[in-house]
């Protein structure tokens, strides 16, 4: 009979220790979950701030790019680069029927090259400004 009381006592002590250990570890786990939630909220706020800054930079670069692109397109649409009378000593092209097509083709090519160059310059500017955001 003493053995039965001893066994029951051991089981009770074991179950009490198990319950106390579970309660202790559960409390630590809940503290950890709370700390993770606080850090996640901080990170979300930081990401939101950076996203807003990036959007402002993108909008500013886009507006500036659109204005420059319109100016480039207007220049190459309304100006003949070859027949520009800006004091050049080189005589103009002949007025043969094929020369008008050549001038138009050249202006189109020069305009596209200018647009591509503008895109690359603005892309570099955008990347540099995005890299500066922390």
mmCIF file of N, CA and C in Angstrom:
data_model
loop_
_atom_site.group_PDB
_atom_site.id
_atom_site.type_symbol
_atom_site.label_atom_id
_atom_site.label_comp_id
_atom_site.label_asym_id
_atom_site.label_seq_id
_atom_site.Cartn_x
_atom_site.Cartn_y
_atom_site.Cartn_z
ATOM 1 N N UNK A 1 0.806 -1.170 0.000
ATOM 2 C CA UNK A 1 0.000 0.000 0.000
ATOM 3 C C UNK A 1 0.874 1.268 0.000
ATOM 4 N N UNK A 2 1.980 1.252 0.701
ATOM 5 C CA UNK A 2 2.899 2.380 0.687
ATOM 6 C C UNK A 2 3.411 2.644 -0.728
ATOM 7 N N UNK A 3 3.584 1.552 -1.445
ATOM 8 C CA UNK A 3 4.063 1.691 -2.811
ATOM 9 C C UNK A 3 3.032 2.411 -3.678
ATOM 10 N N UNK A 4 1.756 2.156 -3.460
ATOM 11 C CA UNK A 4 0.696 2.812 -4.235
ATOM 12 C C UNK A 4 0.672 4.309 -3.938
ATOM 13 N N UNK A 5 0.796 4.689 -2.662
ATOM 14 C CA UNK A 5 0.818 6.114 -2.316
ATOM 15 C C UNK A 5 2.050 6.801 -2.902
ATOM 16 N N UNK A 6 3.136 6.091 -2.879
ATOM 17 C CA UNK A 6 4.371 6.626 -3.433
ATOM 18 C C UNK A 6 4.231 6.822 -4.943
ATOM 19 N N UNK A 7 3.626 5.856 -5.616
ATOM 20 C CA UNK A 7 3.426 5.951 -7.066
ATOM 21 C C UNK A 7 2.446 7.073 -7.396
ATOM 22 N N UNK A 8 1.369 7.170 -6.635
ATOM 23 C CA UNK A 8 0.387 8.234 -6.872
ATOM 24 C C UNK A 8 1.031 9.589 -6.593
ATOM 25 N N UNK A 9 1.801 9.672 -5.534
ATOM 26 C CA UNK A 9 2.510 10.917 -5.217
ATOM 27 C C UNK A 9 3.473 11.307 -6.324
ATOM 28 N N UNK A 10 4.182 10.335 -6.878
ATOM 29 C CA UNK A 10 5.127 10.614 -7.967
ATOM 30 C C UNK A 10 4.386 11.104 -9.205
ATOM 31 N N UNK A 11 3.247 10.492 -9.490
ATOM 32 C CA UNK A 11 2.445 10.924 -10.651
ATOM 33 C C UNK A 11 1.927 12.335 -10.437
ATOM 34 N N UNK A 12 1.454 12.646 -9.243
ATOM 35 C CA UNK A 12 0.951 13.988 -8.946
ATOM 36 C C UNK A 12 2.081 15.008 -9.070
ATOM 37 N N UNK A 13 3.240 14.701 -8.519
ATOM 38 C CA UNK A 13 4.384 15.619 -8.622
ATOM 39 C C UNK A 13 4.782 15.788 -10.083
ATOM 40 N N UNK A 14 4.791 14.688 -10.836
ATOM 41 C CA UNK A 14 5.144 14.761 -12.258
ATOM 42 C C UNK A 14 4.155 15.634 -13.022
ATOM 43 N N UNK A 15 2.860 15.420 -12.795
ATOM 44 C CA UNK A 15 1.839 16.217 -13.490
ATOM 45 C C UNK A 15 1.903 17.684 -13.086
ATOM 46 N N UNK A 16 2.177 17.964 -11.826
ATOM 47 C CA UNK A 16 2.313 19.354 -11.376
ATOM 48 C C UNK A 16 3.520 20.010 -12.043
ATOM 49 N N UNK A 17 4.619 19.277 -12.132
ATOM 50 C CA UNK A 17 5.821 19.801 -12.812
ATOM 51 C C UNK A 17 5.568 20.017 -14.290
ATOM 52 N N UNK A 18 4.843 19.085 -14.887
ATOM 53 C CA UNK A 18 4.505 19.213 -16.306
ATOM 54 C C UNK A 18 3.642 20.453 -16.547
ATOM 55 N N UNK A 19 2.631 20.650 -15.687
ATOM 56 C CA UNK A 19 1.760 21.828 -15.821
ATOM 57 C C UNK A 19 2.523 23.121 -15.614
ATOM 58 N N UNK A 20 3.398 23.156 -14.608
ATOM 59 C CA UNK A 20 4.180 24.369 -14.335
ATOM 60 C C UNK A 20 5.144 24.660 -15.486
ATOM 61 N N UNK A 21 5.760 23.606 -16.019
ATOM 62 C CA UNK A 21 6.677 23.787 -17.154
ATOM 63 C C UNK A 21 5.949 24.285 -18.385
ATOM 64 N N UNK A 22 4.767 23.733 -18.641
ATOM 65 C CA UNK A 22 3.990 24.170 -19.803
ATOM 66 C C UNK A 22 3.604 25.635 -19.650
ATOM 67 N N UNK A 23 3.137 25.994 -18.431
ATOM 68 C CA UNK A 23 2.727 27.381 -18.198
ATOM 69 C C UNK A 23 3.908 28.331 -18.380
ATOM 70 N N UNK A 24 5.069 27.965 -17.880
ATOM 71 C CA UNK A 24 6.269 28.808 -18.014
ATOM 72 C C UNK A 24 6.656 28.969 -19.483
ATOM 73 N N UNK A 25 6.737 27.876 -20.201
ATOM 74 C CA UNK A 25 7.143 27.938 -21.613
ATOM 75 C C UNK A 25 6.087 28.624 -22.470
ATOM 76 N N UNK A 26 4.821 28.411 -22.147
ATOM 77 C CA UNK A 26 3.757 29.089 -22.888
ATOM 78 C C UNK A 26 3.860 30.606 -22.696
ATOM 79 N N UNK A 27 4.158 31.030 -21.471
ATOM 80 C CA UNK A 27 4.348 32.460 -21.211
ATOM 81 C C UNK A 27 5.512 33.029 -22.003
ATOM 82 N N UNK A 28 6.616 32.302 -22.065
ATOM 83 C CA UNK A 28 7.774 32.754 -22.856
ATOM 84 C C UNK A 28 7.413 32.830 -24.332
ATOM 85 N N UNK A 29 6.651 31.841 -24.814
ATOM 86 C CA UNK A 29 6.250 31.829 -26.220
ATOM 87 C C UNK A 29 5.338 33.020 -26.538
ATOM 88 N N UNK A 30 4.428 33.332 -25.657
ATOM 89 C CA UNK A 30 3.530 34.470 -25.875
ATOM 90 C C UNK A 30 4.325 35.786 -25.872
ATOM 91 N N UNK A 31 5.322 35.908 -24.992
ATOM 92 C CA UNK A 31 6.188 37.092 -24.994
ATOM 93 C C UNK A 31 6.941 37.206 -26.315
ATOM 94 N N UNK A 32 7.421 36.079 -26.809
ATOM 95 C CA UNK A 32 8.131 36.063 -28.090
ATOM 96 C C UNK A 32 7.205 36.485 -29.224
ATOM 97 N N UNK A 33 5.978 35.961 -29.235
ATOM 98 C CA UNK A 33 5.020 36.338 -30.274
ATOM 99 C C UNK A 33 4.731 37.839 -30.248
ATOM 100 N N UNK A 34 4.632 38.403 -29.050
ATOM 101 C CA UNK A 34 4.375 39.830 -28.911
ATOM 102 C C UNK A 34 5.564 40.643 -29.432
ATOM 103 N N UNK A 35 6.768 40.209 -29.101
ATOM 104 C CA UNK A 35 7.968 40.908 -29.582
ATOM 105 C C UNK A 35 8.059 40.845 -31.100
ATOM 106 N N UNK A 36 7.723 39.701 -31.674
ATOM 107 C CA UNK A 36 7.740 39.566 -33.136
ATOM 108 C C UNK A 36 6.696 40.478 -33.765
ATOM 109 N N UNK A 37 5.523 40.568 -33.170
ATOM 110 C CA UNK A 37 4.465 41.445 -33.704
ATOM 111 C C UNK A 37 4.894 42.910 -33.668
ATOM 112 N N UNK A 38 5.563 43.329 -32.589
ATOM 113 C CA UNK A 38 6.038 44.712 -32.486
ATOM 114 C C UNK A 38 7.079 44.987 -33.571
ATOM 115 N N UNK A 39 8.029 44.084 -33.748
ATOM 116 C CA UNK A 39 9.060 44.265 -34.779
ATOM 117 C C UNK A 39 8.446 44.260 -36.185
ATOM 118 N N UNK A 40 7.448 43.410 -36.399
ATOM 119 C CA UNK A 40 6.779 43.368 -37.704
ATOM 120 C C UNK A 40 6.073 44.686 -37.986
ATOM 121 N N UNK A 41 5.446 45.263 -36.983
ATOM 122 C CA UNK A 41 4.779 46.556 -37.163
ATOM 123 C C UNK A 41 5.790 47.651 -37.497
ATOM 124 N N UNK A 42 6.940 47.635 -36.815
ATOM 125 C CA UNK A 42 7.994 48.610 -37.120
ATOM 126 C C UNK A 42 8.472 48.448 -38.565
ATOM 127 N N UNK A 43 8.675 47.211 -38.982
ATOM 128 C CA UNK A 43 9.165 46.951 -40.332
ATOM 129 C C UNK A 43 8.134 47.372 -41.375
ATOM 130 N N UNK A 44 6.873 47.116 -41.105
ATOM 131 C CA UNK A 44 5.830 47.524 -42.044
ATOM 132 C C UNK A 44 5.786 49.037 -42.180
ATOM 133 N N UNK A 45 5.947 49.753 -41.084
ATOM 134 C CA UNK A 45 5.964 51.215 -41.133
ATOM 135 C C UNK A 45 7.158 51.711 -41.938
ATOM 136 N N UNK A 46 8.305 51.070 -41.749
ATOM 137 C CA UNK A 46 9.501 51.466 -42.496
ATOM 138 C C UNK A 46 9.320 51.198 -43.986
ATOM 139 N N UNK A 47 8.757 50.046 -44.320
ATOM 140 C CA UNK A 47 8.521 49.710 -45.727
ATOM 141 C C UNK A 47 7.548 50.699 -46.352
ATOM 142 N N UNK A 48 6.512 51.060 -45.624
ATOM 143 C CA UNK A 48 5.535 52.029 -46.140
ATOM 144 C C UNK A 48 6.197 53.382 -46.389
ATOM 145 N N UNK A 49 7.056 53.816 -45.474
ATOM 146 C CA UNK A 49 7.761 55.085 -45.634
ATOM 147 C C UNK A 49 8.679 55.060 -46.853
ATOM 148 N N UNK A 50 9.420 53.980 -47.001
ATOM 149 C CA UNK A 50 10.334 53.861 -48.145
ATOM 150 C C UNK A 50 9.551 53.812 -49.445
ATOM 151 N N UNK A 51 8.439 53.099 -49.447
ATOM 152 C CA UNK A 51 7.611 53.009 -50.657
ATOM 153 C C UNK A 51 7.088 54.385 -51.053
ATOM 154 N N UNK A 52 6.659 55.169 -50.076
ATOM 155 C CA UNK A 52 6.181 56.528 -50.379
ATOM 156 C C UNK A 52 7.303 57.375 -50.973
ATOM 157 N N UNK A 53 8.502 57.278 -50.384
ATOM 158 C CA UNK A 53 9.641 58.046 -50.911
ATOM 159 C C UNK A 53 9.979 57.606 -52.326
ATOM 160 N N UNK A 54 9.972 56.307 -52.563
ATOM 161 C CA UNK A 54 10.273 55.806 -53.898
ATOM 162 C C UNK A 54 9.233 56.272 -54.909
ATOM 163 N N UNK A 55 7.978 56.274 -54.515
ATOM 164 C CA UNK A 55 6.928 56.735 -55.414
ATOM 165 C C UNK A 55 7.084 58.213 -55.737
ATOM 166 N N UNK A 56 7.481 59.014 -54.734
ATOM 167 C CA UNK A 56 7.713 60.445 -54.995
ATOM 168 C C UNK A 56 8.872 60.639 -55.968
ATOM 169 N N UNK A 57 9.949 59.900 -55.763
ATOM 170 C CA UNK A 57 11.100 60.002 -56.665
ATOM 171 C C UNK A 57 10.691 59.580 -58.072
ATOM 172 N N UNK A 58 9.974 58.481 -58.169
ATOM 173 C CA UNK A 58 9.545 57.985 -59.480
ATOM 174 C C UNK A 58 8.653 58.999 -60.168
ATOM 175 N N UNK A 59 7.712 59.586 -59.439
ATOM 176 C CA UNK A 59 6.807 60.576 -60.028
ATOM 177 C C UNK A 59 7.586 61.796 -60.506
ATOM 178 N N UNK A 60 8.531 62.264 -59.690
ATOM 179 C CA UNK A 60 9.326 63.429 -60.085
ATOM 180 C C UNK A 60 10.165 63.162 -61.326
ATOM 181 N N UNK A 61 10.831 62.009 -61.358
ATOM 182 C CA UNK A 61 11.652 61.654 -62.524
ATOM 183 C C UNK A 61 10.762 61.469 -63.746
ATOM 184 N N UNK A 62 9.591 60.841 -63.571
ATOM 185 C CA UNK A 62 8.674 60.612 -64.693
ATOM 186 C C UNK A 62 8.177 61.930 -65.279
ATOM 187 N N UNK A 63 7.798 62.864 -64.425
ATOM 188 C CA UNK A 63 7.327 64.168 -64.909
ATOM 189 C C UNK A 63 8.441 64.904 -65.653
ATOM 190 N N UNK A 64 9.632 64.880 -65.083
ATOM 191 C CA UNK A 64 10.777 65.538 -65.729
ATOM 192 C C UNK A 64 11.105 64.862 -67.065
ATOM 193 N N UNK A 65 11.064 63.546 -67.081
ATOM 194 C CA UNK A 65 11.342 62.790 -68.307
ATOM 195 C C UNK A 65 10.302 63.103 -69.385
ATOM 196 N N UNK A 66 9.037 63.142 -68.995
ATOM 197 C CA UNK A 66 7.986 63.441 -69.972
ATOM 198 C C UNK A 66 8.172 64.818 -70.591
ATOM 199 N N UNK A 67 8.550 65.801 -69.773
ATOM 200 C CA UNK A 67 8.770 67.155 -70.293
ATOM 201 C C UNK A 67 9.959 67.180 -71.254
ATOM 202 N N UNK A 68 11.045 66.520 -70.864
ATOM 203 C CA UNK A 68 12.222 66.482 -71.743
ATOM 204 C C UNK A 68 11.926 65.711 -73.024
ATOM 205 N N UNK A 69 11.185 64.620 -72.904
ATOM 206 C CA UNK A 69 10.846 63.817 -74.075
ATOM 207 C C UNK A 69 9.974 64.599 -75.046
ATOM 208 N N UNK A 70 9.033 65.361 -74.528
ATOM 209 C CA UNK A 70 8.194 66.197 -75.393
ATOM 210 C C UNK A 70 9.043 67.234 -76.121
ATOM 211 N N UNK A 71 10.018 67.812 -75.416
ATOM 212 C CA UNK A 71 10.897 68.802 -76.050
ATOM 213 C C UNK A 71 11.752 68.156 -77.136
ATOM 214 N N UNK A 72 12.284 66.968 -76.868
ATOM 215 C CA UNK A 72 13.102 66.270 -77.866
ATOM 216 C C UNK A 72 12.262 65.926 -79.088
ATOM 217 N N UNK A 73 11.082 65.389 -78.853
ATOM 218 C CA UNK A 73 10.207 65.033 -79.983
ATOM 219 C C UNK A 73 9.800 66.255 -80.777
ATOM 220 N N UNK A 74 9.518 67.345 -80.100
ATOM 221 C CA UNK A 74 9.142 68.571 -80.785
ATOM 222 C C UNK A 74 10.308 69.091 -81.619
ATOM 223 N N UNK A 75 11.514 69.020 -81.058
ATOM 224 C CA UNK A 75 12.686 69.502 -81.789
ATOM 225 C C UNK A 75 12.902 68.711 -83.074
ATOM 226 N N UNK A 76 12.875 67.389 -82.985
ATOM 227 C CA UNK A 76 13.155 66.572 -84.158
ATOM 228 C C UNK A 76 11.966 66.486 -85.104
ATOM 229 N N UNK A 77 10.791 66.849 -84.642
ATOM 230 C CA UNK A 77 9.623 66.869 -85.520
ATOM 231 C C UNK A 77 9.596 68.153 -86.341
ATOM 232 N N UNK A 78 10.003 69.256 -85.714
ATOM 233 C CA UNK A 78 9.861 70.548 -86.373
ATOM 234 C C UNK A 78 11.153 71.074 -86.976
ATOM 235 N N UNK A 79 12.272 70.433 -86.724
ATOM 236 C CA UNK A 79 13.559 70.942 -87.185
ATOM 237 C C UNK A 79 14.240 69.901 -88.052
ATOM 238 N N UNK A 80 14.738 70.351 -89.169
ATOM 239 C CA UNK A 80 15.556 69.475 -89.985
ATOM 240 C C UNK A 80 16.997 69.666 -89.558
ATOM 241 N N UNK A 81 17.583 68.637 -89.034
ATOM 242 C CA UNK A 81 18.943 68.737 -88.516
ATOM 243 C C UNK A 81 19.924 69.017 -89.648
ATOM 244 N N UNK A 82 19.680 68.440 -90.800
ATOM 245 C CA UNK A 82 20.610 68.632 -91.906
ATOM 246 C C UNK A 82 20.477 70.003 -92.548
ATOM 247 N N UNK A 83 19.297 70.505 -92.670
ATOM 248 C CA UNK A 83 19.089 71.795 -93.343
ATOM 249 C C UNK A 83 18.920 72.922 -92.343
ATOM 250 N N UNK A 84 19.625 72.851 -91.256
ATOM 251 C CA UNK A 84 19.564 73.885 -90.238
ATOM 252 C C UNK A 84 20.463 75.029 -90.667
ATOM 253 N N UNK A 85 19.903 76.208 -90.828
ATOM 254 C CA UNK A 85 20.694 77.352 -91.289
ATOM 255 C C UNK A 85 21.271 78.091 -90.086
ATOM 256 N N UNK A 86 22.145 77.433 -89.381
ATOM 257 C CA UNK A 86 22.721 78.056 -88.189
ATOM 258 C C UNK A 86 24.138 78.550 -88.455
ATOM 259 N N UNK A 87 24.376 79.038 -89.631
ATOM 260 C CA UNK A 87 25.680 79.602 -89.937
ATOM 261 C C UNK A 87 26.671 78.572 -90.436
ATOM 262 N N UNK A 88 26.226 77.411 -90.794
ATOM 263 C CA UNK A 88 27.130 76.385 -91.289
ATOM 264 C C UNK A 88 27.637 76.768 -92.674
ATOM 265 N N UNK A 89 28.896 76.460 -92.942
ATOM 266 C CA UNK A 89 29.486 76.773 -94.243
ATOM 267 C C UNK A 89 29.253 75.653 -95.254
ATOM 268 N N UNK A 90 28.700 74.532 -94.777
ATOM 269 C CA UNK A 90 28.458 73.418 -95.672
ATOM 270 C C UNK A 90 27.143 73.674 -96.396
ATOM 271 N N UNK A 91 27.155 73.557 -97.739
ATOM 272 C CA UNK A 91 25.903 73.794 -98.456
ATOM 273 C C UNK A 91 24.862 72.736 -98.082
ATOM 274 N N UNK A 92 23.586 73.108 -98.193
ATOM 275 C CA UNK A 92 22.491 72.210 -97.869
ATOM 276 C C UNK A 92 22.422 71.054 -98.850
ATOM 277 N N UNK A 93 21.595 70.122 -98.567
ATOM 278 C CA UNK A 93 21.412 68.976 -99.446
ATOM 279 C C UNK A 93 20.683 69.400 -100.701
ATOM 280 N N UNK A 94 20.854 68.623 -101.727
ATOM 281 C CA UNK A 94 20.146 68.933 -102.972
ATOM 282 C C UNK A 94 18.659 68.722 -102.752
ATOM 283 N N UNK A 95 17.898 69.284 -103.603
ATOM 284 C CA UNK A 95 16.450 69.167 -103.469
ATOM 285 C C UNK A 95 15.919 68.044 -104.354
ATOM 286 N N UNK A 96 16.744 67.079 -104.612
ATOM 287 C CA UNK A 96 16.293 65.928 -105.402
ATOM 288 C C UNK A 96 15.185 65.212 -104.625
ATOM 289 N N UNK A 97 14.297 64.514 -105.346
ATOM 290 C CA UNK A 97 13.158 63.880 -104.673
ATOM 291 C C UNK A 97 13.569 62.935 -103.542
ATOM 292 N N UNK A 98 14.652 62.218 -103.657
ATOM 293 C CA UNK A 98 15.069 61.271 -102.627
ATOM 294 C C UNK A 98 15.640 61.944 -101.397
ATOM 295 N N UNK A 99 16.087 63.184 -101.512
ATOM 296 C CA UNK A 99 16.725 63.832 -100.371
ATOM 297 C C UNK A 99 15.723 64.153 -99.264
ATOM 298 N N UNK A 100 14.497 64.428 -99.602
ATOM 299 C CA UNK A 100 13.481 64.715 -98.589
ATOM 300 C C UNK A 100 13.248 63.478 -97.720
ATOM 301 N N UNK A 101 13.225 62.306 -98.368
ATOM 302 C CA UNK A 101 13.052 61.069 -97.607
ATOM 303 C C UNK A 101 14.263 60.808 -96.727
ATOM 304 N N UNK A 102 15.458 61.107 -97.244
ATOM 305 C CA UNK A 102 16.666 60.898 -96.460
ATOM 306 C C UNK A 102 16.687 61.818 -95.244
ATOM 307 N N UNK A 103 16.276 63.064 -95.447
ATOM 308 C CA UNK A 103 16.238 64.019 -94.335
ATOM 309 C C UNK A 103 15.223 63.568 -93.292
ATOM 310 N N UNK A 104 14.054 63.147 -93.739
ATOM 311 C CA UNK A 104 13.028 62.686 -92.806
ATOM 312 C C UNK A 104 13.506 61.442 -92.053
ATOM 313 N N UNK A 105 14.158 60.536 -92.775
ATOM 314 C CA UNK A 105 14.666 59.325 -92.130
ATOM 315 C C UNK A 105 15.754 59.663 -91.113
ATOM 316 N N UNK A 106 16.636 60.595 -91.505
ATOM 317 C CA UNK A 106 17.689 60.996 -90.585
ATOM 318 C C UNK A 106 17.097 61.642 -89.333
ATOM 319 N N UNK A 107 16.143 62.530 -89.542
ATOM 320 C CA UNK A 107 15.515 63.188 -88.389
ATOM 321 C C UNK A 107 14.828 62.170 -87.485
ATOM 322 N N UNK A 108 14.189 61.169 -88.079
ATOM 323 C CA UNK A 108 13.536 60.138 -87.271
ATOM 324 C C UNK A 108 14.579 59.347 -86.480
ATOM 325 N N UNK A 109 15.673 58.958 -87.154
ATOM 326 C CA UNK A 109 16.727 58.211 -86.484
ATOM 327 C C UNK A 109 17.371 59.042 -85.372
ATOM 328 N N UNK A 110 17.678 60.296 -85.672
ATOM 329 C CA UNK A 110 18.292 61.166 -84.667
ATOM 330 C C UNK A 110 17.344 61.375 -83.491
ATOM 331 N N UNK A 111 16.070 61.513 -83.776
ATOM 332 C CA UNK A 111 15.084 61.677 -82.709
ATOM 333 C C UNK A 111 15.002 60.444 -81.826
ATOM 334 N N UNK A 112 15.025 59.256 -82.452
ATOM 335 C CA UNK A 112 14.970 58.022 -81.662
ATOM 336 C C UNK A 112 16.234 57.855 -80.815
ATOM 337 N N UNK A 113 17.371 58.209 -81.391
ATOM 338 C CA UNK A 113 18.623 58.136 -80.619
ATOM 339 C C UNK A 113 18.576 59.094 -79.430
ATOM 340 N N UNK A 114 18.051 60.288 -79.648
ATOM 341 C CA UNK A 114 17.943 61.265 -78.568
ATOM 342 C C UNK A 114 16.990 60.759 -77.482
ATOM 343 N N UNK A 115 15.879 60.122 -77.890
ATOM 344 C CA UNK A 115 14.935 59.572 -76.916
ATOM 345 C C UNK A 115 15.586 58.456 -76.096
ATOM 346 N N UNK A 116 16.322 57.585 -76.774
ATOM 347 C CA UNK A 116 16.987 56.483 -76.070
ATOM 348 C C UNK A 116 18.023 57.013 -75.088
ATOM 349 N N UNK A 117 18.795 58.003 -75.522
ATOM 350 C CA UNK A 117 19.787 58.615 -74.638
ATOM 351 C C UNK A 117 19.106 59.251 -73.431
ATOM 352 N N UNK A 118 18.003 59.938 -73.667
ATOM 353 C CA UNK A 118 17.255 60.551 -72.576
ATOM 354 C C UNK A 118 16.739 59.483 -71.607
ATOM 355 N N UNK A 119 16.248 58.372 -72.144
ATOM 356 C CA UNK A 119 15.767 57.289 -71.290
ATOM 357 C C UNK A 119 16.899 56.751 -70.409
ATOM 358 N N UNK A 120 18.066 56.548 -70.985
ATOM 359 C CA UNK A 120 19.194 56.020 -70.221
ATOM 360 C C UNK A 120 19.660 57.003 -69.145
ATOM 361 N N UNK A 121 19.728 58.264 -69.493
ATOM 362 C CA UNK A 121 20.152 59.281 -68.528
ATOM 363 C C UNK A 121 19.157 59.357 -67.371
ATOM 364 N N UNK A 122 17.858 59.365 -67.714
ATOM 365 C CA UNK A 122 16.846 59.437 -66.658
ATOM 366 C C UNK A 122 16.788 58.156 -65.838
ATOM 367 N N UNK A 123 17.035 57.010 -66.448
ATOM 368 C CA UNK A 123 17.078 55.753 -65.706
ATOM 369 C C UNK A 123 18.231 55.773 -64.702
ATOM 370 N N UNK A 124 19.396 56.274 -65.131
ATOM 371 C CA UNK A 124 20.528 56.378 -64.216
ATOM 372 C C UNK A 124 20.210 57.324 -63.057
ATOM 373 N N UNK A 125 19.572 58.431 -63.371
ATOM 374 C CA UNK A 125 19.203 59.388 -62.330
ATOM 375 C C UNK A 125 18.212 58.742 -61.362
ATOM 376 N N UNK A 126 17.230 58.015 -61.894
ATOM 377 C CA UNK A 126 16.234 57.354 -61.053
ATOM 378 C C UNK A 126 16.895 56.326 -60.144
ATOM 379 N N UNK A 127 17.805 55.498 -60.714
ATOM 380 C CA UNK A 127 18.492 54.491 -59.913
ATOM 381 C C UNK A 127 19.321 55.113 -58.803
ATOM 382 N N UNK A 128 20.041 56.180 -59.123
ATOM 383 C CA UNK A 128 20.861 56.852 -58.107
ATOM 384 C C UNK A 128 20.007 57.421 -56.982
ATOM 385 N N UNK A 129 18.861 58.004 -57.335
ATOM 386 C CA UNK A 129 17.996 58.563 -56.291
ATOM 387 C C UNK A 129 17.327 57.453 -55.483
ATOM 388 N N UNK A 130 16.952 56.347 -56.133
ATOM 389 C CA UNK A 130 16.350 55.222 -55.404
ATOM 390 C C UNK A 130 17.366 54.597 -54.448
ATOM 391 N N UNK A 131 18.613 54.516 -54.875
ATOM 392 C CA UNK A 131 19.647 53.918 -54.035
ATOM 393 C C UNK A 131 19.910 54.757 -52.797
ATOM 394 N N UNK A 132 19.637 56.047 -52.859
ATOM 395 C CA UNK A 132 19.875 56.918 -51.715
ATOM 396 C C UNK A 132 18.802 56.841 -50.651
ATOM 397 N N UNK A 133 17.680 56.185 -50.949
ATOM 398 C CA UNK A 133 16.587 56.078 -49.978
ATOM 399 C C UNK A 133 16.902 54.978 -48.984
ATOM 400 N N UNK A 134 16.799 55.278 -47.715
ATOM 401 C CA UNK A 134 17.067 54.285 -46.655
ATOM 402 C C UNK A 134 15.863 54.147 -45.760
#
